[in-house]
PDB file of C-alpha atoms in Angstrom:
ATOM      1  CA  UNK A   1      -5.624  11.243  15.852  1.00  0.00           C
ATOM      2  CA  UNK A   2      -4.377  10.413  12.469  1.00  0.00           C
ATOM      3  CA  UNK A   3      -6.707  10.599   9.349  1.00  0.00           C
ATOM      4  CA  UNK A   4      -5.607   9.903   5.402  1.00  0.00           C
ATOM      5  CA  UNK A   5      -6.505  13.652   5.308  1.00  0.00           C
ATOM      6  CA  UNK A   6      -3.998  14.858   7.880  1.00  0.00           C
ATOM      7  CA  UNK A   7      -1.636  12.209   6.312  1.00  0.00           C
ATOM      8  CA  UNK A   8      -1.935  13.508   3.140  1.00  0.00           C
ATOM      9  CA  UNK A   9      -2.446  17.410   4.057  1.00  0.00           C
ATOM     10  CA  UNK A  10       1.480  16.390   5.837  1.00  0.00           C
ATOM     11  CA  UNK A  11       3.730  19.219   4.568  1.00  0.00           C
ATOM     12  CA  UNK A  12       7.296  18.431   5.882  1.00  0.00           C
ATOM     13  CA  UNK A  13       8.991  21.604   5.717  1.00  0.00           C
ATOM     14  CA  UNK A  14      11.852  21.273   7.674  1.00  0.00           C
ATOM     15  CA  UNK A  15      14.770  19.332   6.275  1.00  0.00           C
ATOM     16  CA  UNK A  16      15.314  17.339   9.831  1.00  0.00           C
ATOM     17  CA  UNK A  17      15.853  14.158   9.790  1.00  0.00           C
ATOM     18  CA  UNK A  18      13.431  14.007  13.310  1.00  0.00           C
ATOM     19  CA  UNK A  19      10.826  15.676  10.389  1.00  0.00           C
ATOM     20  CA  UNK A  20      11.767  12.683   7.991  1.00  0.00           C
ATOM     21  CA  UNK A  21      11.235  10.419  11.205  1.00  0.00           C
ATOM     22  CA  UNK A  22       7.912  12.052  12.286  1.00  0.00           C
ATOM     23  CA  UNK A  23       6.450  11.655   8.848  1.00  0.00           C
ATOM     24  CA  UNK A  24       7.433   8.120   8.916  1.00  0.00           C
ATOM     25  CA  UNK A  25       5.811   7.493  12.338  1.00  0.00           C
ATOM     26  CA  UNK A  26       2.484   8.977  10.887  1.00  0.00           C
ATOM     27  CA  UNK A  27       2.973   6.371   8.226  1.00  0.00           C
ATOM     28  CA  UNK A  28       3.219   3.488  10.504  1.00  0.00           C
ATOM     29  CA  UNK A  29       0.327   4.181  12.142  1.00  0.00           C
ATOM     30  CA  UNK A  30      -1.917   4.333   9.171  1.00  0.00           C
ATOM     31  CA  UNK A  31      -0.524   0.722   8.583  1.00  0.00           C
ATOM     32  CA  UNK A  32      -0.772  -0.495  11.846  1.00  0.00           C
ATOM     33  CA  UNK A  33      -4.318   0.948  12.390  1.00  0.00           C
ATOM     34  CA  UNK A  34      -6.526  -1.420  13.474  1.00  0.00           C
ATOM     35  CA  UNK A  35      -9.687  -1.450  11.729  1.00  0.00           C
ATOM     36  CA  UNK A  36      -7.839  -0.986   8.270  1.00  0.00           C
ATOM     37  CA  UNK A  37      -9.543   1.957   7.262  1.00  0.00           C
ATOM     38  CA  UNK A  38      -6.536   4.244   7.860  1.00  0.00           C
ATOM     39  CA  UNK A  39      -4.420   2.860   4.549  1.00  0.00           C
ATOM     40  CA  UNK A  40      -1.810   5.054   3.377  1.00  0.00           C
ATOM     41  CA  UNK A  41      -2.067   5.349  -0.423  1.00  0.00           C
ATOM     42  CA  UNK A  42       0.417   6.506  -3.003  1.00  0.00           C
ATOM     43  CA  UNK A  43       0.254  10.308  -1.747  1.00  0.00           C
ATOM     44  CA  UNK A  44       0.774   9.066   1.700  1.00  0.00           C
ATOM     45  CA  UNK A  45       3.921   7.515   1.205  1.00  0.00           C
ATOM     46  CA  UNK A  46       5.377  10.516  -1.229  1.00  0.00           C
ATOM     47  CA  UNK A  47       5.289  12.690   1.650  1.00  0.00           C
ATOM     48  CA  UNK A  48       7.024  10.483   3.529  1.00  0.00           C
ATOM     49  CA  UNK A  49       9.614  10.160   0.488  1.00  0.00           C
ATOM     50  CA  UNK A  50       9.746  13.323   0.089  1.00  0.00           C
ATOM     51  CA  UNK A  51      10.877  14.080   3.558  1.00  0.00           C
ATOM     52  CA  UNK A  52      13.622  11.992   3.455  1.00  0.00           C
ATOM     53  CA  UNK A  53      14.598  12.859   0.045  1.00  0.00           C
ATOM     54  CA  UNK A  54      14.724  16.379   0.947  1.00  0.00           C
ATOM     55  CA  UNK A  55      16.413  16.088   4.681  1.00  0.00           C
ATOM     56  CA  UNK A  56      19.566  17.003   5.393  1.00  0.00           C
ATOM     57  CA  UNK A  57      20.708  13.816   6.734  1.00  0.00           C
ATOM     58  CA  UNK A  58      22.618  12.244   3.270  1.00  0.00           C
ATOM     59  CA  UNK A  59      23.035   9.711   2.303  1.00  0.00           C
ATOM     60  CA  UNK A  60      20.651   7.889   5.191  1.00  0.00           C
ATOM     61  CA  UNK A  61      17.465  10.216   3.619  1.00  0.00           C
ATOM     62  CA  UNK A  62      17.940   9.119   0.267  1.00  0.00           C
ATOM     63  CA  UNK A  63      18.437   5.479   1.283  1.00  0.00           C
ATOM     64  CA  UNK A  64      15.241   5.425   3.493  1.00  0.00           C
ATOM     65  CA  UNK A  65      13.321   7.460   0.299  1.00  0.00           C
ATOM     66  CA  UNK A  66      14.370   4.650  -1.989  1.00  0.00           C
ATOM     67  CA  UNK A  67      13.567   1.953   0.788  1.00  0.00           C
ATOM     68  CA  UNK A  68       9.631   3.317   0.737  1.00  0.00           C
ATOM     69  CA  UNK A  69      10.051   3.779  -2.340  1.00  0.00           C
ATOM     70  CA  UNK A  70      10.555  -0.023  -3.184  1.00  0.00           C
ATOM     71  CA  UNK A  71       7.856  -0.827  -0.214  1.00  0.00           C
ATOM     72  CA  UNK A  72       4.930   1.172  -2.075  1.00  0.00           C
ATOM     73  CA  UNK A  73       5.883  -0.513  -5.727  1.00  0.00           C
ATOM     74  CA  UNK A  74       6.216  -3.986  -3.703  1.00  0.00           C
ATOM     75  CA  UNK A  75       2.485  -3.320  -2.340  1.00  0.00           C
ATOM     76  CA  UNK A  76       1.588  -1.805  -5.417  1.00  0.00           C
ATOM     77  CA  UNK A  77       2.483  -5.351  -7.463  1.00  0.00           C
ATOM     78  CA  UNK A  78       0.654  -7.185  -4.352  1.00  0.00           C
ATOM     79  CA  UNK A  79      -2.377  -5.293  -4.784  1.00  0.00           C
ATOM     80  CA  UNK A  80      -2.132  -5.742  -8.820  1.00  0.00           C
ATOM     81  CA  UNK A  81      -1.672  -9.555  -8.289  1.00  0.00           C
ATOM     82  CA  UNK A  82      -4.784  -9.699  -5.636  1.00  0.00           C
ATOM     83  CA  UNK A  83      -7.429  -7.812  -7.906  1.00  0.00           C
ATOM     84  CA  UNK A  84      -6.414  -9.838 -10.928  1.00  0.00           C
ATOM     85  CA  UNK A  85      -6.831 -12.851  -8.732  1.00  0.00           C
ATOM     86  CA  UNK A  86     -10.125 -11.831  -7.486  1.00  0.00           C
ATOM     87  CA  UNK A  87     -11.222 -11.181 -11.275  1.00  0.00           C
ATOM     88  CA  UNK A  88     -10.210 -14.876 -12.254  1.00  0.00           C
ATOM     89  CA  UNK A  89     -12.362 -16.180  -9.872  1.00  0.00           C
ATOM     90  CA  UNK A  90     -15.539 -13.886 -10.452  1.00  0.00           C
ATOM     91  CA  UNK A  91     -15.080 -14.744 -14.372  1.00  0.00           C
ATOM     92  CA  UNK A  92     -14.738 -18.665 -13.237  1.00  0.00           C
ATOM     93  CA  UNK A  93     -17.549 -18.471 -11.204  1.00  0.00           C
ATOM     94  CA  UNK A  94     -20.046 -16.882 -13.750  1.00  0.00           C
ATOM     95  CA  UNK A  95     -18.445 -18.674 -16.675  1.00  0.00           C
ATOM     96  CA  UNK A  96     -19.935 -21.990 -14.314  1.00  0.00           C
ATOM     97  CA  UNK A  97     -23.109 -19.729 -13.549  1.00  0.00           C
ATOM     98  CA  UNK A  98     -24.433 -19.456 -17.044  1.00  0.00           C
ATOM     99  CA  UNK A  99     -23.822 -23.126 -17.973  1.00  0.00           C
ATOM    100  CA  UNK A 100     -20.485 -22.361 -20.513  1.00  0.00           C
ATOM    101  CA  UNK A 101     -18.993 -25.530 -21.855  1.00  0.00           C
ATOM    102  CA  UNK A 102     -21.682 -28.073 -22.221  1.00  0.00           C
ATOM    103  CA  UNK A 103     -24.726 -26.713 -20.380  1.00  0.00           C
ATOM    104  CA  UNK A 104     -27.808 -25.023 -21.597  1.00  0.00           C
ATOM    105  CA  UNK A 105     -27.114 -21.433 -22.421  1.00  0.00           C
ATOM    106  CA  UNK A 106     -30.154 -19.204 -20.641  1.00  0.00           C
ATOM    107  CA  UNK A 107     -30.400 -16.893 -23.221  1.00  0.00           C
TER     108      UNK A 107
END
């Protein structure tokens, strides 16, 4: 079974494109993993990256490398965007919470 350990522990060193492709399979099943626990993070997908960046199969490798590469900054923003979005809300709520703007303040 995959784990973020073995996903992360992944050292690709043949320069295969079937290497580049394995790598990428492991990748797809963190994402597709069902309970969600099995996220790849940043070192995850530089493996991956890497593998392609590195494989012998040019120009395909280095257009799949920038492809994840893109993906990861695209889910980077996303993630950005949602945690700022969940920090609006918990300063709205406790902004209404302590009676700010026209209620009594309980200190």
């Amino acid at each position: 079974p995959t784990s973020p350990a073995s996903m992360n522990n992944l050292s690709v060193t043949s320069k295969s494109k079937s290497a580049a492709l394995s790598a990428e399979r492991l990748l797809q099943e963190m994402r597709n993993e069902p309970t969600g626990r099995l996220q790849p993070d940043v070192i995850s997908y530089s493996a991956v990256i890497s593998a392609y960046a590195t494989c012998l199969d040019q120009p395909h490798g280095l257009e799949r490398a920038n492809d994840l590469l893109h993906e990861l900054e695209d889910l980077a923003v996303r993630e950005h965007l949602e945690s700022s979005s969940r920090g609006r809300d918990a300063r709205r709520y406790e902004t209404r919470s302590i009676g700010v703007g026209g209620g009594r303040h309980p200190y």
